[in-house]
DNA sequence: AATATTTTTTAGATTAGTCTAAAATATTAT
DNA sequence: ATAATATTTTAGACTAATCTAAAAAATATT
């Protein structure tokens, strides 16, 4: 169907649209794919010919409905495999991404449906990212950045922005994990660093840089 | 390390040596890989340069120790994945091969060691084929063809020669499965077809062609 | 509005893997 | 031992994906 490489381009375009908005430049894709603009242009022609993207010379790129469906299917596989690795094979959340990058290209509908079932149809992956369903429907959760909240707000951690191993390991070491209650004890006005209490137990300081990479929802009042 | 394609050539050469013996011809590889002799020659030069095969023009091919190690690692992954699919994801034994052909190329030592552990270190795959250990050591079981046995011998089924979905489905339909006791009730002299009894229950006829594709050991006397 | 800078595309090569057709070598038959 | 046949290798070409360098187009600056 689509080659390994085509799939990676489609996924990169999807992710760029998700974070940067509407139309995506050749250079942005080149940077994300660690390749050169000339290579991207070649691939854009091919993806356009396959009706996976909307593309006109010099005008940037969007995904067609068909392209978006392909992207969501790859993301579905990626996130289900990450969940499988963490839940069943004792991988840590900072170890799964590179293996999932390979596994997401395995082509077998039965395999991915059985993995989904085996995991009991999870809604989010180990980083709190939502898993598209088999039809490509994605439930976007309405989390916000922890850095947006104020003194004495109480939140529940739902996800991360930065997925790097370094950041995830920092959270582990600090005892900050998905589902934890995060209470803001204090906000330093100067640099917007935070003093927070995790699960009413340990209190620590985190920088604004860190707070901008933690996704939370306000704790629902019982 | 080695490309997807190189891995498939190495595996094909290993399998040919296993079944045909010592040195393998260019044409034999071409047939197994569904490609042309000219393409094989090109690849042989590359594998030789990587010291994975012993090769001299017109003289046929064998694997080096290094090449054999690579082959056994791919086979280990293939068979562990097949076991995983059958044991954990409810695949049938005739459905696993094509997916395992893809999964065998996933590159992650931790992944395959965890799968092995998750399956509780199986010794054989769903077709009774032995699984090489992490060091590439393979326990070759001393099974024989059911067609070699005689009237009133009692055997235990340990494997199959033909791995095709058609043959495996035929065995399912006939109620013949790994581990079953097969007693030879009668041998037709004319065509060496057999009347057999499975697990002391149902009796049926199988052709010599079928018997030549079923691996067994003599039932150990208690 | 004209010029400078940045972005994007084209042109032309390169590498991995494949193919067909032709040449070289090995094997088999006479 | 020669000739016929089969096998294997080489030569040259193709596709997918990549690259560098140059040209074209768009954008920003004066
Ligand atoms: Mn990931
Ligand atoms: Mn990928
Ligand atoms: Mn198999
Ligand atoms: Mn394979």
Coordinates of C-alpha atoms (C1' of nucleotides) and ligand atoms in Angstrom, one line a residue:
Chain A
X1 CA 0.0 0.0 0.0
X2 CA 2.1 2.9 1.3
X3 CA 5.8 2.4 1.9
X4 CA 7.5 2.7 5.2
X5 CA 8.9 6.1 4.1
X6 CA 5.6 7.4 2.8
X7 CA 3.9 6.5 6.1
X8 CA 6.6 8.4 8.0
X9 CA 6.0 11.5 5.9
X10 CA 2.3 11.4 6.3
X11 CA 2.6 11.0 10.1
X12 CA 5.1 14.0 10.2
X13 CA 2.7 16.1 8.3
X14 CA -0.2 15.2 10.6
X15 CA 1.9 16.0 13.7
X16 CA 3.0 19.4 12.2
X17 CA -0.6 20.3 11.4
X18 CA -1.6 19.3 14.9
X19 CA 0.9 21.5 16.5
X20 CA 1.6 24.3 14.0
X21 CA -1.8 24.6 12.4
X22 CA -3.3 24.6 8.9
X23 CA -0.8 24.5 6.1
X24 CA 2.7 23.1 6.5
X25 CA 5.9 24.2 4.7
X26 CA 8.4 22.1 2.9
X27 CA 11.1 23.3 5.3
X28 CA 9.1 22.3 8.4
X29 CA 8.7 18.8 7.0
X30 CA 12.4 18.6 6.1
X31 CA 13.4 19.5 9.6
X32 CA 11.0 17.1 11.3
X33 CA 12.1 14.2 9.0
X34 CA 15.8 15.1 9.3
X35 CA 16.1 15.3 5.5
X36 CA 16.6 18.0 2.9
X37 CA 13.9 20.2 1.3
X38 CA 14.6 18.8 -2.1
X39 CA 13.8 15.3 -0.9
X40 CA 10.6 16.6 0.7
X41 CA 9.5 18.2 -2.6
X42 CA 10.0 14.9 -4.4
X43 CA 7.9 13.0 -1.8
X44 CA 5.2 15.7 -1.8
X45 CA 4.7 15.1 -5.5
X46 CA 4.3 11.4 -4.9
X47 CA 1.9 11.8 -2.0
X48 CA -0.1 14.3 -4.0
X49 CA -0.3 11.8 -6.9
X50 CA -1.7 9.3 -4.4
X51 CA -4.3 11.8 -3.2
X52 CA -2.9 11.7 0.3
X53 CA -2.2 15.5 0.5
X54 CA -3.4 18.7 -0.9
X55 CA -0.4 20.4 -2.5
X56 CA 0.4 23.2 -4.9
X57 CA 3.9 24.3 -5.7
X58 CA 5.1 26.9 -3.2
X59 CA 1.7 26.9 -1.4
X60 CA 2.3 24.4 1.4
X61 CA 0.6 21.2 2.3
X62 CA -2.5 19.8 4.1
X63 CA -3.7 16.3 4.4
X64 CA -6.7 15.0 2.5
X65 CA -9.4 13.0 4.3
X66 CA -7.7 9.9 2.9
X67 CA -4.3 11.1 4.2
X68 CA -5.6 11.9 7.6
X69 CA -7.1 8.4 7.9
X70 CA -3.7 6.9 7.0
X71 CA -2.0 9.1 9.6
X72 CA -4.5 8.3 12.4
X73 CA -4.1 4.6 11.7
X74 CA -0.4 4.8 12.1
X75 CA -0.8 6.8 15.3
X76 CA -3.3 4.2 16.5
X77 CA -0.8 1.5 16.0
X78 CA 2.0 3.4 17.5
X79 CA 0.1 4.2 20.7
X80 CA -1.4 0.7 21.1
X81 CA 2.1 -0.8 20.7
X82 CA 3.5 1.6 23.3
X83 CA 0.7 0.6 25.7
X84 CA 1.4 -3.1 25.0
X85 CA 5.1 -2.6 25.8
X86 CA 4.4 -0.8 29.1
X87 CA 1.5 -2.9 30.3
X88 CA 2.6 -6.4 29.2
X89 CA 6.4 -6.3 28.7
X90 CA 7.5 -4.1 31.6
X91 CA 9.0 -1.3 29.5
X92 CA 9.3 2.1 31.1
X93 CA 7.4 5.0 29.5
X94 CA 10.7 6.5 28.3
X95 CA 11.8 3.3 26.5
X96 CA 8.9 2.6 24.2
X97 CA 9.0 5.3 21.5
X98 CA 11.8 3.9 19.3
X99 CA 10.4 0.4 19.3
X100 CA 6.9 1.7 18.6
X101 CA 8.4 3.7 15.6
X102 CA 9.2 0.3 14.1
X103 CA 6.1 -1.6 15.2
X104 CA 3.7 1.1 13.9
X105 CA 4.5 0.0 10.3
X106 CA 3.5 -3.7 10.7
X107 CA 0.7 -4.3 8.4
X108 CA -2.0 -6.6 9.8
X109 CA -5.5 -5.5 10.7
X110 CA -6.1 -8.6 12.8
X111 CA -2.9 -8.1 14.8
X112 CA -3.8 -4.6 15.8
X113 CA -7.4 -5.4 16.7
X114 CA -6.2 -8.3 18.8
X115 CA -3.6 -6.1 20.6
X116 CA -6.4 -3.6 21.3
X117 CA -8.6 -6.3 22.7
X118 CA -5.7 -7.9 24.7
X119 CA -5.1 -4.5 26.3
X120 CA -8.8 -4.1 27.0
X121 CA -9.3 -1.2 24.6
X122 CA -7.3 1.5 26.2
X123 CA -8.3 5.1 25.6
X124 CA -4.8 6.7 26.1
X125 CA -1.2 5.6 25.7
X126 CA 1.5 5.5 28.4
X127 CA 2.1 9.3 27.9
X128 CA -1.6 10.2 28.2
X129 CA -2.0 10.6 24.4
X130 CA -5.4 9.5 23.1
X131 CA -5.6 6.4 20.9
X132 CA -7.7 6.7 17.8
X133 CA -10.3 4.0 17.3
X134 CA -10.4 1.5 14.4
X135 CA -12.4 4.0 12.3
X136 CA -9.8 6.7 12.9
X137 CA -11.9 8.7 15.4
X138 CA -9.8 10.5 18.0
X139 CA -11.1 11.8 21.3
X140 CA -9.1 14.9 21.9
X141 CA -8.9 15.5 25.7
X142 CA -9.2 19.1 26.8
X143 CA -6.1 19.2 29.0
X144 CA -4.2 22.4 29.7
X145 CA -0.7 23.2 30.6
X146 CA 0.1 23.1 34.3
X147 CA 1.9 26.5 33.8
X148 CA -1.5 28.1 33.2
X149 CA -2.8 27.4 36.7
X150 CA -2.5 29.5 39.8
X151 CA -1.7 29.2 43.5
X152 CA -3.9 26.7 45.4
X153 CA -5.4 25.2 42.2
X154 CA -5.6 21.4 42.4
X155 CA -5.1 19.4 39.2
X156 CA -4.8 15.9 37.9
X157 CA -1.9 15.1 35.6
X158 CA -3.1 13.7 32.2
X159 CA -0.2 13.9 29.9
X160 CA 3.1 15.4 28.7
X161 CA 4.1 17.7 25.9
X162 CA 7.8 16.8 25.7
X163 CA 8.1 13.0 25.1
X164 CA 11.9 12.8 25.3
X165 CA 13.4 10.2 27.5
X166 CA 15.3 12.9 29.4
X167 CA 12.1 14.6 30.4
X168 CA 10.2 11.5 31.2
X169 CA 13.1 10.2 33.4
X170 CA 13.1 13.6 35.2
X171 CA 9.4 13.1 36.0
X172 CA 10.0 9.6 37.3
X173 CA 12.8 10.8 39.5
X174 CA 10.6 13.6 40.9
X175 CA 7.8 11.2 41.5
X176 CA 5.4 12.9 39.1
X177 CA 3.2 10.5 37.1
X178 CA 0.0 10.3 35.1
X179 CA -3.1 10.4 37.3
X180 CA -1.3 12.1 40.2
X181 CA -2.9 15.0 42.1
X182 CA -0.8 18.2 41.7
X183 CA -1.6 21.0 44.1
X184 CA 0.0 24.4 43.4
X185 CA 1.4 25.6 46.8
X186 CA 3.1 28.7 45.4
X187 CA 4.0 30.5 42.2
X188 CA 7.2 32.5 42.1
X189 CA 6.3 35.7 40.3
X190 CA 9.8 36.3 39.0
X191 CA 10.2 33.2 36.8
X192 CA 6.8 31.5 37.2
X193 CA 8.4 28.5 38.7
X194 CA 6.1 26.4 40.9
X195 CA 6.1 24.8 44.3
X196 CA 3.8 21.8 44.0
X197 CA 2.6 18.9 46.2
X198 CA 2.1 15.5 44.6
X199 CA -0.7 13.3 45.9
X200 CA -0.7 15.3 49.2
X201 CA 2.7 13.8 50.0
X202 CA 5.9 15.2 48.7
X203 CA 6.4 18.9 47.9
X204 CA 8.9 20.1 45.3
X205 CA 9.9 23.0 43.0
X206 CA 9.6 22.8 39.3
X207 CA 10.6 25.4 36.7
X208 CA 8.2 27.0 34.3
X209 CA 9.9 25.1 31.6
X210 CA 8.9 21.9 33.2
X211 CA 5.3 23.2 34.0
X212 CA 4.9 24.0 30.3
X213 CA 5.4 20.4 29.5
X214 CA 2.9 18.9 31.9
X215 CA -0.7 18.5 30.9
X216 CA -3.4 18.5 33.5
X217 CA -7.1 19.0 34.1
X218 CA -8.6 20.7 37.1
X219 CA -9.5 18.2 39.8
X220 CA -13.2 17.4 39.5
X221 CA -15.0 18.4 42.7
X222 CA -16.8 15.5 44.3
Chain B
X1 CA 23.0 -3.2 10.7
X2 CA 21.6 -5.5 8.0
X3 CA 18.8 -4.4 5.8
X4 CA 15.4 -6.1 5.7
X5 CA 16.4 -7.6 2.3
X6 CA 19.7 -8.8 3.5
X7 CA 18.1 -10.5 6.4
X8 CA 15.6 -12.3 4.2
X9 CA 18.4 -13.6 1.9
X10 CA 20.4 -14.8 4.9
X11 CA 17.4 -16.6 6.3
X12 CA 16.6 -18.2 2.9
X13 CA 20.2 -19.4 2.6
X14 CA 20.0 -20.9 6.1
X15 CA 16.8 -22.7 5.3
X16 CA 18.2 -24.1 2.1
X17 CA 21.3 -25.4 3.8
X18 CA 19.0 -26.9 6.5
X19 CA 16.9 -28.8 3.9
X20 CA 19.2 -29.3 0.9
X21 CA 22.5 -29.6 2.6
X22 CA 26.0 -28.0 2.3
X23 CA 26.4 -25.6 -0.6
X24 CA 23.5 -23.7 -2.1
X25 CA 23.2 -22.6 -5.8
X26 CA 22.3 -19.2 -7.0
X27 CA 19.2 -20.6 -8.8
X28 CA 18.0 -22.2 -5.6
X29 CA 18.2 -18.9 -3.8
X30 CA 16.5 -17.1 -6.6
X31 CA 13.6 -19.6 -6.6
X32 CA 13.2 -19.4 -2.8
X33 CA 13.3 -15.6 -2.8
X34 CA 11.0 -15.2 -5.9
X35 CA 13.6 -13.2 -7.7
X36 CA 16.0 -13.6 -10.6
X37 CA 19.5 -15.2 -10.5
X38 CA 21.1 -11.9 -11.6
X39 CA 19.7 -10.2 -8.5
X40 CA 20.9 -13.0 -6.3
X41 CA 24.4 -12.7 -7.6
X42 CA 24.4 -9.0 -6.8
X43 CA 23.3 -9.7 -3.3
X44 CA 25.8 -12.6 -2.8
X45 CA 28.6 -10.1 -3.5
X46 CA 27.3 -7.8 -0.9
X47 CA 26.8 -10.6 1.7
X48 CA 30.3 -11.8 1.0
X49 CA 31.7 -8.3 1.5
X50 CA 30.0 -8.3 4.9
X51 CA 31.5 -11.7 5.7
X52 CA 28.1 -13.2 6.2
X53 CA 28.6 -15.9 3.5
X54 CA 31.4 -18.0 1.9
X55 CA 31.2 -17.4 -1.8
X56 CA 33.3 -17.9 -4.9
X57 CA 32.0 -17.3 -8.4
X58 CA 30.2 -20.3 -9.7
X59 CA 31.0 -22.3 -6.6
X60 CA 27.8 -21.9 -4.5
X61 CA 27.3 -20.5 -1.1
X62 CA 27.5 -21.4 2.6
X63 CA 27.0 -19.3 5.7
X64 CA 29.9 -18.1 7.8
X65 CA 29.6 -18.5 11.6
X66 CA 28.6 -14.8 11.6
X67 CA 26.0 -15.4 9.0
X68 CA 24.6 -18.3 10.8
X69 CA 24.3 -16.3 14.0
X70 CA 22.3 -13.7 12.1
X71 CA 20.0 -16.3 10.6
X72 CA 19.4 -18.0 13.9
X73 CA 18.5 -14.7 15.5
X74 CA 15.9 -13.9 12.8
X75 CA 14.5 -17.4 13.2
X76 CA 14.4 -17.0 16.9
X77 CA 12.4 -13.8 16.5
X78 CA 10.1 -15.3 13.9
X79 CA 9.2 -18.3 16.1
X80 CA 8.8 -16.4 19.3
X81 CA 6.4 -13.9 17.5
X82 CA 4.4 -16.9 16.1
X83 CA 4.2 -18.3 19.6
X84 CA 3.1 -14.9 21.0
X85 CA 0.4 -14.6 18.3
X86 CA -1.0 -18.0 19.0
X87 CA -0.7 -18.0 22.8
X88 CA -1.7 -14.4 23.6
X89 CA -3.7 -13.1 20.6
X90 CA -5.8 -16.1 19.6
X91 CA -4.3 -16.5 16.2
X92 CA -4.6 -19.9 14.6
X93 CA -1.4 -21.8 13.7
X94 CA -2.2 -21.3 10.0
X95 CA -2.5 -17.5 10.3
X96 CA 0.8 -16.5 12.0
X97 CA 3.4 -17.0 9.4
X98 CA 2.9 -13.8 7.3
X99 CA 2.7 -11.5 10.2
X100 CA 5.8 -13.1 11.8
X101 CA 7.6 -12.5 8.5
X102 CA 7.2 -8.8 9.2
X103 CA 7.7 -8.9 13.0
X104 CA 11.0 -10.9 12.7
X105 CA 12.7 -7.8 11.4
X106 CA 11.9 -5.5 14.3
X107 CA 15.2 -4.6 15.9
X108 CA 15.2 -4.5 19.7
X109 CA 17.0 -6.9 22.0
X110 CA 14.9 -5.9 25.0
X111 CA 11.7 -6.5 23.1
X112 CA 12.5 -10.0 22.1
X113 CA 13.9 -11.0 25.5
X114 CA 10.7 -9.7 27.1
X115 CA 8.5 -11.5 24.7
X116 CA 10.5 -14.7 25.5
X117 CA 9.9 -14.1 29.2
X118 CA 6.3 -13.2 28.7
X119 CA 5.8 -16.6 27.0
X120 CA 7.7 -18.4 29.7
X121 CA 10.7 -19.3 27.5
X122 CA 9.0 -21.7 25.1
X123 CA 11.2 -24.4 23.5
X124 CA 9.1 -24.8 20.3
X125 CA 6.9 -22.6 18.1
X126 CA 3.2 -23.4 17.3
X127 CA 4.3 -25.8 14.5
X128 CA 6.7 -27.7 16.7
X129 CA 9.8 -26.0 15.3
X130 CA 12.6 -25.4 17.9
X131 CA 13.3 -21.8 19.1
X132 CA 17.0 -20.9 19.1
X133 CA 18.1 -19.4 22.4
X134 CA 19.5 -15.9 22.8
X135 CA 23.0 -17.1 22.0
X136 CA 21.8 -18.8 18.8
X137 CA 21.9 -22.3 20.2
X138 CA 19.3 -24.6 18.6
X139 CA 18.0 -27.9 20.0
X140 CA 17.3 -29.9 17.0
X141 CA 14.6 -32.4 18.0
X142 CA 15.1 -35.9 16.6
X143 CA 11.7 -36.4 15.1
X144 CA 11.0 -38.6 12.1
X145 CA 8.4 -38.7 9.4
X146 CA 5.2 -40.5 10.3
X147 CA 5.5 -42.2 6.9
X148 CA 8.6 -44.1 8.1
X149 CA 6.7 -46.0 10.8
X150 CA 4.8 -49.3 10.6
X151 CA 1.6 -51.0 11.6
X152 CA 0.8 -50.8 15.3
X153 CA 3.5 -48.3 16.1
X154 CA 2.4 -45.6 18.5
X155 CA 3.8 -42.1 18.0
X156 CA 3.4 -38.6 19.4
X157 CA 3.1 -35.8 16.9
X158 CA 5.8 -33.2 17.3
X159 CA 5.8 -31.1 14.1
X160 CA 5.0 -30.5 10.5
X161 CA 7.1 -30.3 7.4
X162 CA 4.7 -28.4 5.2
X163 CA 3.8 -25.1 6.9
X164 CA 1.2 -24.0 4.3
X165 CA -2.1 -22.8 5.6
X166 CA -3.9 -25.4 3.4
X167 CA -2.0 -28.3 5.1
X168 CA -2.4 -26.9 8.6
X169 CA -6.1 -26.4 8.0
X170 CA -6.4 -29.9 6.7
X171 CA -4.9 -31.2 10.0
X172 CA -7.3 -29.0 12.0
X173 CA -10.2 -30.4 10.2
X174 CA -8.9 -34.0 10.6
X175 CA -8.4 -33.4 14.3
X176 CA -4.6 -34.0 14.1
X177 CA -2.7 -31.6 16.4
X178 CA 0.8 -31.3 18.1
X179 CA 1.1 -33.6 21.1
X180 CA -1.6 -36.1 19.9
X181 CA -1.0 -39.8 20.1
X182 CA -1.1 -41.3 16.6
X183 CA -1.4 -45.1 16.4
X184 CA -0.9 -46.8 13.0
X185 CA -3.8 -49.3 12.6
X186 CA -2.9 -50.3 9.1
X187 CA -0.6 -49.5 6.2
X188 CA -1.9 -50.0 2.7
X189 CA 1.0 -51.6 0.8
X190 CA -0.1 -50.4 -2.6
X191 CA 0.3 -46.6 -1.9
X192 CA 1.6 -46.5 1.7
X193 CA -1.5 -44.7 2.8
X194 CA -2.3 -45.1 6.5
X195 CA -5.2 -45.9 8.8
X196 CA -4.5 -44.1 12.0
X197 CA -6.2 -43.5 15.4
X198 CA -5.8 -40.2 17.1
X199 CA -5.7 -40.1 20.9
X200 CA -7.4 -43.5 20.9
X201 CA -10.6 -41.8 19.7
X202 CA -11.2 -41.2 16.1
X203 CA -9.8 -43.3 13.3
X204 CA -9.1 -42.0 9.8
X205 CA -7.2 -42.5 6.6
X206 CA -4.3 -40.3 5.5
X207 CA -2.4 -40.5 2.3
X208 CA 1.4 -41.1 2.2
X209 CA 1.7 -37.5 1.0
X210 CA 0.2 -36.3 4.3
X211 CA 2.2 -38.8 6.4
X212 CA 5.4 -37.5 4.8
X213 CA 4.6 -34.0 6.2
X214 CA 3.9 -35.1 9.8
X215 CA 6.8 -35.3 12.2
X216 CA 6.5 -37.7 15.2
X217 CA 8.6 -39.5 17.9
X218 CA 7.9 -43.0 19.0
X219 CA 5.7 -42.8 22.1
X220 CA 8.0 -43.2 25.1
X221 CA 7.1 -46.4 27.1
X222 CA 6.1 -45.5 30.7
Chain C
dA1 C1' 9.3 49.8 -6.5
dA2 C1' 13.5 47.8 -6.5
dT3 C1' 16.6 44.9 -4.2
dA4 C1' 18.0 41.5 -0.9
dT5 C1' 17.0 37.3 1.5
dT6 C1' 14.7 33.2 2.2
dT7 C1' 12.1 29.3 0.6
dT8 C1' 11.0 26.0 -2.6
dT9 C1' 11.6 23.6 -6.8
dT10 C1' 14.4 21.5 -10.5
dA11 C1' 18.4 19.3 -12.5
dG12 C1' 21.5 15.9 -12.2
dA13 C1' 24.0 12.2 -9.2
dT14 C1' 24.0 8.3 -5.9
dT15 C1' 22.7 4.0 -3.6
dA16 C1' 19.9 -0.3 -2.8
dG17 C1' 17.5 -3.6 -4.9
dT18 C1' 15.6 -5.2 -8.9
dC19 C1' 15.2 -6.6 -14.0
dT20 C1' 16.4 -8.3 -19.1
dA21 C1' 19.6 -9.7 -22.3
dA22 C1' 24.1 -11.1 -23.3
dA23 C1' 28.5 -13.3 -22.1
dA24 C1' 31.1 -16.5 -19.5
dT25 C1' 31.6 -20.8 -17.1
dA26 C1' 30.3 -25.3 -15.7
dT27 C1' 27.9 -29.6 -16.6
dT28 C1' 26.0 -33.3 -19.4
dA29 C1' 25.5 -35.9 -23.4
dT30 C1' 27.3 -37.7 -27.4
Chain D
dA1 C1' 37.0 -34.7 -26.4
dT2 C1' 33.5 -32.0 -28.5
dA3 C1' 29.3 -30.3 -28.7
dA4 C1' 25.0 -29.1 -26.5
dT5 C1' 22.7 -27.5 -22.5
dA6 C1' 22.2 -25.4 -18.2
dT7 C1' 23.9 -22.3 -14.7
dT8 C1' 25.9 -18.2 -13.3
dT9 C1' 27.8 -13.8 -13.9
dT10 C1' 28.2 -9.3 -16.1
dA11 C1' 26.4 -5.2 -18.5
dG12 C1' 23.2 -1.9 -18.7
dA13 C1' 18.8 0.0 -17.3
dC14 C1' 14.9 1.0 -13.9
dT15 C1' 12.6 2.7 -9.5
dA16 C1' 12.5 4.7 -4.7
dA17 C1' 14.6 7.6 -1.8
dT18 C1' 18.1 10.4 -1.0
dC19 C1' 21.7 14.3 -1.8
dT20 C1' 24.2 18.9 -3.6
dA21 C1' 24.0 22.8 -6.4
dA22 C1' 21.6 25.9 -9.3
dA23 C1' 17.3 28.1 -10.7
dA24 C1' 12.8 30.0 -9.7
dA25 C1' 9.5 31.9 -6.8
dA26 C1' 8.0 34.1 -2.7
dT27 C1' 8.8 37.2 1.1
dA28 C1' 11.1 40.9 3.5
dT29 C1' 13.8 45.1 3.5
dT30 C1' 15.0 49.4 2.2
Ligands
LIG1 MN1 5.8 7.6 20.9
LIG2 MN1 7.7 5.4 11.9
LIG3 MN1 6.6 -19.3 10.1
LIG4 MN1 11.3 -11.9 6.6

